[in-house]
Short mmCIF file of C-alpha atoms in Angstrom, two decimals:
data_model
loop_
_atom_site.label_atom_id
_atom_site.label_comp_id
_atom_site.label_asym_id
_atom_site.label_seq_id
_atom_site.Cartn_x
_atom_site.Cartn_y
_atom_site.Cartn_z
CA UNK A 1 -24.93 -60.33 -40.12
CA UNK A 2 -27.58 -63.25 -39.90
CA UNK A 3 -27.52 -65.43 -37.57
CA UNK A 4 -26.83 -69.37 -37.95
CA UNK A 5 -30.46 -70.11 -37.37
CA UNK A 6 -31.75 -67.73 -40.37
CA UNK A 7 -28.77 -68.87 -42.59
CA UNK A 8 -30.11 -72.60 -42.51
CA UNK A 9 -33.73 -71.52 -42.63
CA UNK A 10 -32.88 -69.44 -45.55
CA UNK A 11 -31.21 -72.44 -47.11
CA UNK A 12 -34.01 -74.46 -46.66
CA UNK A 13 -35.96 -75.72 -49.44
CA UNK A 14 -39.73 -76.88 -49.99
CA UNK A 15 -39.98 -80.72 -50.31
CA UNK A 16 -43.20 -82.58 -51.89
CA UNK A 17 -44.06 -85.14 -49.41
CA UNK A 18 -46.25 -87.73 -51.70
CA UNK A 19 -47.96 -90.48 -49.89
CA UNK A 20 -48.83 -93.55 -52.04
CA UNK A 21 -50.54 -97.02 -51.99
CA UNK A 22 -53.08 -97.41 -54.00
CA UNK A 23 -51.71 -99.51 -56.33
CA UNK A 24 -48.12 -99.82 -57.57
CA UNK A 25 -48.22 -97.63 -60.24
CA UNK A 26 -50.65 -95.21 -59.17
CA UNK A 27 -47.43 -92.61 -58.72
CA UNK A 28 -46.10 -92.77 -61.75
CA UNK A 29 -48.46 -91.04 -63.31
CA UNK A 30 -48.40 -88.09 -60.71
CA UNK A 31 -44.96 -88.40 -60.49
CA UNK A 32 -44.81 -87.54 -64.40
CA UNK A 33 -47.10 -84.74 -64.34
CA UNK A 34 -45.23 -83.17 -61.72
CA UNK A 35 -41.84 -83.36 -63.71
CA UNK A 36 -44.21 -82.17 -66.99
CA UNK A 37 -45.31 -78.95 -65.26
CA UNK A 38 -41.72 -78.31 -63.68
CA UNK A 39 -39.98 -78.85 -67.00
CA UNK A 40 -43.13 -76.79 -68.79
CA UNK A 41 -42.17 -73.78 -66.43
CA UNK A 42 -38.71 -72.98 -67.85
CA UNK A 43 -38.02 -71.03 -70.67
CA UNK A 44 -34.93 -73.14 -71.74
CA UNK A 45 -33.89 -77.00 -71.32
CA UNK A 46 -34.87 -78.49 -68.18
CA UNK A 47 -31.43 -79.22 -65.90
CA UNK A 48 -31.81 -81.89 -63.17
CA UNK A 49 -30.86 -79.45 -60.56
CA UNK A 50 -34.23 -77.49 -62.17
CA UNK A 51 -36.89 -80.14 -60.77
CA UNK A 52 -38.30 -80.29 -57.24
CA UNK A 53 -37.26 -82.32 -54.52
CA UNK A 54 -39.76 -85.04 -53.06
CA UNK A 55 -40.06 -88.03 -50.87
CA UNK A 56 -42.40 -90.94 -52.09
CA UNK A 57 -43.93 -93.38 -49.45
CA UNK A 58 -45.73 -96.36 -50.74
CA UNK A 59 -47.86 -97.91 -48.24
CA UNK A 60 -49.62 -100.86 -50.15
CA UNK A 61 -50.72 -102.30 -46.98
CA UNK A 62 -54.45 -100.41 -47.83
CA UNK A 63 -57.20 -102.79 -48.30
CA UNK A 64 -58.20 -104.67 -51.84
CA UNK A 65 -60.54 -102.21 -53.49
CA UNK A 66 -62.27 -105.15 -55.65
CA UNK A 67 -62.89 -107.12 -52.25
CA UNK A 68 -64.46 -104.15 -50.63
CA UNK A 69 -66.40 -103.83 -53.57
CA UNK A 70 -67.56 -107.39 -53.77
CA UNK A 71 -68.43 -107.32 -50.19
CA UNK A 72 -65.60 -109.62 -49.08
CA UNK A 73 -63.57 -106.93 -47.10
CA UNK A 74 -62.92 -103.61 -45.69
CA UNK A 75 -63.21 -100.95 -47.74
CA UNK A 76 -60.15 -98.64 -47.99
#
């Protein structure tokens, strides 16, 4: 019989950990490529429960690309 420990670890599943901020939109197109290739991988219609889990974090706090670039602040 397995223990608790390997039941849960067993249980557990992968999670896609994105980590965003340059721009507001910039995920979106990641995000749909990722649901494209999961979706592309089946060999019937896609089911909700068929898609990965994972966590988005937008940070927009990086620094303005086209002031870096114009020498008027940090670069990112």
């Amino acid at each position: 019989m397995a223990s608790g420990r390997s039941a849960v670890v067993a249980e557990r599943r992968r999670v896609i950990g994105v980590v965003g901020g340059l721009g507001p939109y910039a995920h979106l197109e990641f995000e749909r490529a990722l649901l494209r290739a999961a979706a592309a991988r089946l060999d019937r219609p896609a089911r909700d429960q068929d898609f990965p889990e994972w966590i988005l974090s937008a940070i927009p706090a990086t620094p303005d690309r086209t002031a870096a670039i114009l020498g008027e602040g940090p670069s990112p």
